[in-house]
Structures are given as C-alpha cells and as structure tokens.
Amino acid sequence: EKKLKDPDAEDREEARCRAEEEVYARRQAEAEERRRREEEARRRAKEEDEEEEARRRAEEEEARRRAEEEEEEDRRREEKERRAEEERLNKLEEEEAERRRAEEEEEAARNKALEDQ
C-alpha cells in the first residue's frame, strides 16, 4: 500500500543509506588519515630527537678527544721544557767543573813554578 502511494520511497531510502554510508566511510578515511599523519609526525619527531642526541654525543666525544689531545700536548711541551732545563743546568755544571779544573791546574802550575824556584 505504501509503495503505491510513494513509488520512489524505496529509492530514496536506498540513496539515503548510501549517502550515510559514504559519509561514514569518508569520516573513517579522514580519521585514519589523521591518525597516519599523527603517527608519522611522532615518528619524525622521535627520529629528530635521536639524531639530535647522536649529534650531542658526537660533539661531547669530540670535545673530550680535543681536551685529551691538548692535555697530551701540554704534557709533551712540559716534558720538553723540563729536559731543556735539565740540559741547561747540566751544561752549567759542566762549565763550572771545567772552570774549577782550569783554576786548579793554574794553581798547581803556579805552585810548581814556586817550588822549582
């Protein structure tokens, strides 16, 4: 009886159902796309954080390595300076010893000359 009164009612009901299904499917797809974008943003942020942490560790390691090299250079320089000072003092001692020997030889020669007179 209803069909007789409104023969397009079934078609309209089917169209309304299809439209609702399309809206639902579109909203589902939009929500899925939003979730996918959010997940991608989180993944990128995590990668960036990891890269930043790796850069920071590399910078710290490089700074530590440079500090160690500088310390080693300082130790070498100080050792070289210490050896140079030791050599300078040894040379002064040798020169002083040589001067004393020469004075003693001169004194001995004078004493011998006095004895020979």
JSON list of C-alpha atoms in Angstrom, two decimals:
[
{"chain": "A", "resi": 1, "resn": "GLU", "atom": "CA", "xyz": [0.00, 0.00, 0.00]},
{"chain": "A", "resi": 2, "resn": "LYS", "atom": "CA", "xyz": [2.88, 2.37, 0.87]},
{"chain": "A", "resi": 3, "resn": "LYS", "atom": "CA", "xyz": [4.56, 1.53, -2.38]},
{"chain": "A", "resi": 4, "resn": "LEU", "atom": "CA", "xyz": [1.52, 2.54, -4.22]},
{"chain": "A", "resi": 5, "resn": "LYS", "atom": "CA", "xyz": [1.36, 5.88, -2.51]},
{"chain": "A", "resi": 6, "resn": "ASP", "atom": "CA", "xyz": [5.14, 6.68, -2.94]},
{"chain": "A", "resi": 7, "resn": "PRO", "atom": "CA", "xyz": [6.82, 4.53, -5.54]},
{"chain": "A", "resi": 8, "resn": "ASP", "atom": "CA", "xyz": [10.19, 6.43, -5.12]},
{"chain": "A", "resi": 9, "resn": "ALA", "atom": "CA", "xyz": [10.33, 5.94, -1.35]},
{"chain": "A", "resi": 10, "resn": "GLU", "atom": "CA", "xyz": [12.43, 2.80, -1.62]},
{"chain": "A", "resi": 11, "resn": "ASP", "atom": "CA", "xyz": [14.86, 4.50, -3.99]},
{"chain": "A", "resi": 12, "resn": "ARG", "atom": "CA", "xyz": [15.11, 7.50, -1.65]},
{"chain": "A", "resi": 13, "resn": "GLU", "atom": "CA", "xyz": [15.70, 5.22, 1.34]},
{"chain": "A", "resi": 14, "resn": "GLU", "atom": "CA", "xyz": [18.46, 3.39, -0.55]},
{"chain": "A", "resi": 15, "resn": "ALA", "atom": "CA", "xyz": [20.00, 6.71, -1.62]},
{"chain": "A", "resi": 16, "resn": "ARG", "atom": "CA", "xyz": [19.82, 7.98, 1.99]},
{"chain": "A", "resi": 17, "resn": "CYS", "atom": "CA", "xyz": [21.51, 4.80, 3.25]},
{"chain": "A", "resi": 18, "resn": "ARG", "atom": "CA", "xyz": [24.20, 5.05, 0.58]},
{"chain": "A", "resi": 19, "resn": "ALA", "atom": "CA", "xyz": [24.78, 8.71, 1.47]},
{"chain": "A", "resi": 20, "resn": "GLU", "atom": "CA", "xyz": [25.09, 7.83, 5.17]},
{"chain": "A", "resi": 21, "resn": "GLU", "atom": "CA", "xyz": [27.49, 5.01, 4.34]},
{"chain": "A", "resi": 22, "resn": "GLU", "atom": "CA", "xyz": [29.55, 7.35, 2.18]},
{"chain": "A", "resi": 23, "resn": "VAL", "atom": "CA", "xyz": [29.68, 9.96, 4.97]},
{"chain": "A", "resi": 24, "resn": "TYR", "atom": "CA", "xyz": [30.67, 7.26, 7.46]},
{"chain": "A", "resi": 25, "resn": "ALA", "atom": "CA", "xyz": [33.33, 5.86, 5.09]},
{"chain": "A", "resi": 26, "resn": "ARG", "atom": "CA", "xyz": [34.66, 9.38, 4.40]},
{"chain": "A", "resi": 27, "resn": "ARG", "atom": "CA", "xyz": [34.84, 10.17, 8.12]},
{"chain": "A", "resi": 28, "resn": "GLN", "atom": "CA", "xyz": [36.57, 6.86, 8.77]},
{"chain": "A", "resi": 29, "resn": "ALA", "atom": "CA", "xyz": [39.08, 7.57, 5.99]},
{"chain": "A", "resi": 30, "resn": "GLU", "atom": "CA", "xyz": [39.67, 11.09, 7.33]},
{"chain": "A", "resi": 31, "resn": "ALA", "atom": "CA", "xyz": [40.18, 9.75, 10.85]},
{"chain": "A", "resi": 32, "resn": "GLU", "atom": "CA", "xyz": [42.56, 7.08, 9.55]},
{"chain": "A", "resi": 33, "resn": "GLU", "atom": "CA", "xyz": [44.50, 9.69, 7.55]},
{"chain": "A", "resi": 34, "resn": "ARG", "atom": "CA", "xyz": [44.66, 11.94, 10.63]},
{"chain": "A", "resi": 35, "resn": "ARG", "atom": "CA", "xyz": [45.99, 9.02, 12.72]},
{"chain": "A", "resi": 36, "resn": "ARG", "atom": "CA", "xyz": [48.50, 8.17, 10.00]},
{"chain": "A", "resi": 37, "resn": "ARG", "atom": "CA", "xyz": [49.75, 11.80, 9.85]},
{"chain": "A", "resi": 38, "resn": "GLU", "atom": "CA", "xyz": [49.98, 11.99, 13.64]},
{"chain": "A", "resi": 39, "resn": "GLU", "atom": "CA", "xyz": [51.91, 8.71, 13.77]},
{"chain": "A", "resi": 40, "resn": "GLU", "atom": "CA", "xyz": [54.24, 9.94, 11.00]},
{"chain": "A", "resi": 41, "resn": "ALA", "atom": "CA", "xyz": [54.77, 13.22, 12.91]},
{"chain": "A", "resi": 42, "resn": "ARG", "atom": "CA", "xyz": [55.60, 11.26, 16.09]},
{"chain": "A", "resi": 43, "resn": "ARG", "atom": "CA", "xyz": [57.98, 9.00, 14.16]},
{"chain": "A", "resi": 44, "resn": "ARG", "atom": "CA", "xyz": [59.73, 12.03, 12.59]},
{"chain": "A", "resi": 45, "resn": "ALA", "atom": "CA", "xyz": [59.95, 13.77, 15.97]},
{"chain": "A", "resi": 46, "resn": "LYS", "atom": "CA", "xyz": [61.47, 10.63, 17.50]},
{"chain": "A", "resi": 47, "resn": "GLU", "atom": "CA", "xyz": [63.99, 10.35, 14.66]},
{"chain": "A", "resi": 48, "resn": "GLU", "atom": "CA", "xyz": [64.89, 14.03, 15.03]},
{"chain": "A", "resi": 49, "resn": "ASP", "atom": "CA", "xyz": [65.33, 13.57, 18.79]},
{"chain": "A", "resi": 50, "resn": "GLU", "atom": "CA", "xyz": [67.54, 10.53, 18.20]},
{"chain": "A", "resi": 51, "resn": "GLU", "atom": "CA", "xyz": [69.60, 12.41, 15.59]},
{"chain": "A", "resi": 52, "resn": "GLU", "atom": "CA", "xyz": [69.96, 15.39, 17.96]},
{"chain": "A", "resi": 53, "resn": "GLU", "atom": "CA", "xyz": [71.06, 13.07, 20.76]},
{"chain": "A", "resi": 54, "resn": "ALA", "atom": "CA", "xyz": [73.59, 11.40, 18.44]},
{"chain": "A", "resi": 55, "resn": "ARG", "atom": "CA", "xyz": [74.91, 14.84, 17.40]},
{"chain": "A", "resi": 56, "resn": "ARG", "atom": "CA", "xyz": [75.16, 15.90, 21.03]},
{"chain": "A", "resi": 57, "resn": "ARG", "atom": "CA", "xyz": [77.05, 12.72, 21.96]},
{"chain": "A", "resi": 58, "resn": "ALA", "atom": "CA", "xyz": [79.37, 13.18, 18.97]},
{"chain": "A", "resi": 59, "resn": "GLU", "atom": "CA", "xyz": [80.05, 16.79, 19.96]},
{"chain": "A", "resi": 60, "resn": "GLU", "atom": "CA", "xyz": [80.76, 15.75, 23.55]},
{"chain": "A", "resi": 61, "resn": "GLU", "atom": "CA", "xyz": [83.08, 12.98, 22.34]},
{"chain": "A", "resi": 62, "resn": "GLU", "atom": "CA", "xyz": [84.88, 15.40, 20.02]},
{"chain": "A", "resi": 63, "resn": "ALA", "atom": "CA", "xyz": [85.28, 17.93, 22.85]},
{"chain": "A", "resi": 64, "resn": "ARG", "atom": "CA", "xyz": [86.61, 15.19, 25.15]},
{"chain": "A", "resi": 65, "resn": "ARG", "atom": "CA", "xyz": [89.02, 13.99, 22.46]},
{"chain": "A", "resi": 66, "resn": "ARG", "atom": "CA", "xyz": [90.26, 17.56, 21.83]},
{"chain": "A", "resi": 67, "resn": "ALA", "atom": "CA", "xyz": [90.73, 18.12, 25.57]},
{"chain": "A", "resi": 68, "resn": "GLU", "atom": "CA", "xyz": [92.73, 14.89, 25.84]},
{"chain": "A", "resi": 69, "resn": "GLU", "atom": "CA", "xyz": [94.89, 15.91, 22.86]},
{"chain": "A", "resi": 70, "resn": "GLU", "atom": "CA", "xyz": [95.50, 19.32, 24.39]},
{"chain": "A", "resi": 71, "resn": "GLU", "atom": "CA", "xyz": [96.44, 17.72, 27.71]},
{"chain": "A", "resi": 72, "resn": "GLU", "atom": "CA", "xyz": [98.83, 15.36, 25.92]},
{"chain": "A", "resi": 73, "resn": "GLU", "atom": "CA", "xyz": [100.37, 18.28, 24.00]},
{"chain": "A", "resi": 74, "resn": "ASP", "atom": "CA", "xyz": [100.77, 20.18, 27.29]},
{"chain": "A", "resi": 75, "resn": "ARG", "atom": "CA", "xyz": [102.46, 17.15, 28.89]},
{"chain": "A", "resi": 76, "resn": "ARG", "atom": "CA", "xyz": [104.83, 16.79, 25.93]},
{"chain": "A", "resi": 77, "resn": "ARG", "atom": "CA", "xyz": [105.65, 20.50, 25.96]},
{"chain": "A", "resi": 78, "resn": "GLU", "atom": "CA", "xyz": [106.26, 20.48, 29.72]},
{"chain": "A", "resi": 79, "resn": "GLU", "atom": "CA", "xyz": [108.46, 17.38, 29.41]},
{"chain": "A", "resi": 80, "resn": "LYS", "atom": "CA", "xyz": [110.42, 19.01, 26.58]},
{"chain": "A", "resi": 81, "resn": "GLU", "atom": "CA", "xyz": [110.85, 22.19, 28.65]},
{"chain": "A", "resi": 82, "resn": "ARG", "atom": "CA", "xyz": [111.92, 20.11, 31.68]},
{"chain": "A", "resi": 83, "resn": "ARG", "atom": "CA", "xyz": [114.52, 18.24, 29.60]},
{"chain": "A", "resi": 84, "resn": "ALA", "atom": "CA", "xyz": [115.79, 21.50, 28.11]},
{"chain": "A", "resi": 85, "resn": "GLU", "atom": "CA", "xyz": [116.14, 22.99, 31.62]},
{"chain": "A", "resi": 86, "resn": "GLU", "atom": "CA", "xyz": [117.93, 19.84, 32.81]},
{"chain": "A", "resi": 87, "resn": "GLU", "atom": "CA", "xyz": [120.31, 20.04, 29.87]},
{"chain": "A", "resi": 88, "resn": "ARG", "atom": "CA", "xyz": [120.93, 23.75, 30.53]},
{"chain": "A", "resi": 89, "resn": "LEU", "atom": "CA", "xyz": [121.69, 23.04, 34.21]},
{"chain": "A", "resi": 90, "resn": "ASN", "atom": "CA", "xyz": [123.94, 20.09, 33.29]},
{"chain": "A", "resi": 91, "resn": "LYS", "atom": "CA", "xyz": [125.83, 22.31, 30.86]},
{"chain": "A", "resi": 92, "resn": "LEU", "atom": "CA", "xyz": [126.26, 24.99, 33.54]},
{"chain": "A", "resi": 93, "resn": "GLU", "atom": "CA", "xyz": [127.54, 22.36, 35.99]},
{"chain": "A", "resi": 94, "resn": "GLU", "atom": "CA", "xyz": [129.97, 21.03, 33.38]},
{"chain": "A", "resi": 95, "resn": "GLU", "atom": "CA", "xyz": [131.18, 24.56, 32.60]},
{"chain": "A", "resi": 96, "resn": "GLU", "atom": "CA", "xyz": [131.62, 25.24, 36.35]},
{"chain": "A", "resi": 97, "resn": "ALA", "atom": "CA", "xyz": [133.50, 21.95, 36.80]},
{"chain": "A", "resi": 98, "resn": "GLU", "atom": "CA", "xyz": [135.71, 22.79, 33.80]},
{"chain": "A", "resi": 99, "resn": "ARG", "atom": "CA", "xyz": [136.39, 26.29, 35.20]},
{"chain": "A", "resi": 100, "resn": "ARG", "atom": "CA", "xyz": [137.36, 24.77, 38.60]},
{"chain": "A", "resi": 101, "resn": "ARG", "atom": "CA", "xyz": [139.67, 22.25, 36.91]},
{"chain": "A", "resi": 102, "resn": "ALA", "atom": "CA", "xyz": [141.31, 25.04, 34.96]},
{"chain": "A", "resi": 103, "resn": "GLU", "atom": "CA", "xyz": [141.74, 27.10, 38.16]},
{"chain": "A", "resi": 104, "resn": "GLU", "atom": "CA", "xyz": [143.17, 24.07, 39.97]},
{"chain": "A", "resi": 105, "resn": "GLU", "atom": "CA", "xyz": [145.57, 23.40, 37.09]},
{"chain": "A", "resi": 106, "resn": "GLU", "atom": "CA", "xyz": [146.66, 27.07, 37.12]},
{"chain": "A", "resi": 107, "resn": "GLU", "atom": "CA", "xyz": [147.12, 26.90, 40.90]},
{"chain": "A", "resi": 108, "resn": "ALA", "atom": "CA", "xyz": [149.10, 23.67, 40.57]},
{"chain": "A", "resi": 109, "resn": "ALA", "atom": "CA", "xyz": [151.24, 25.22, 37.82]},
{"chain": "A", "resi": 110, "resn": "ARG", "atom": "CA", "xyz": [151.90, 28.30, 39.99]},
{"chain": "A", "resi": 111, "resn": "ASN", "atom": "CA", "xyz": [152.76, 26.10, 42.98]},
{"chain": "A", "resi": 112, "resn": "LYS", "atom": "CA", "xyz": [155.10, 24.01, 40.79]},
{"chain": "A", "resi": 113, "resn": "ALA", "atom": "CA", "xyz": [156.72, 27.15, 39.44]},
{"chain": "A", "resi": 114, "resn": "LEU", "atom": "CA", "xyz": [157.24, 28.41, 43.01]},
{"chain": "A", "resi": 115, "resn": "GLU", "atom": "CA", "xyz": [158.68, 25.06, 44.08]},
{"chain": "A", "resi": 116, "resn": "ASP", "atom": "CA", "xyz": [161.02, 25.00, 41.08]},
{"chain": "A", "resi": 117, "resn": "GLN", "atom": "CA", "xyz": [162.46, 28.38, 42.02]}
]
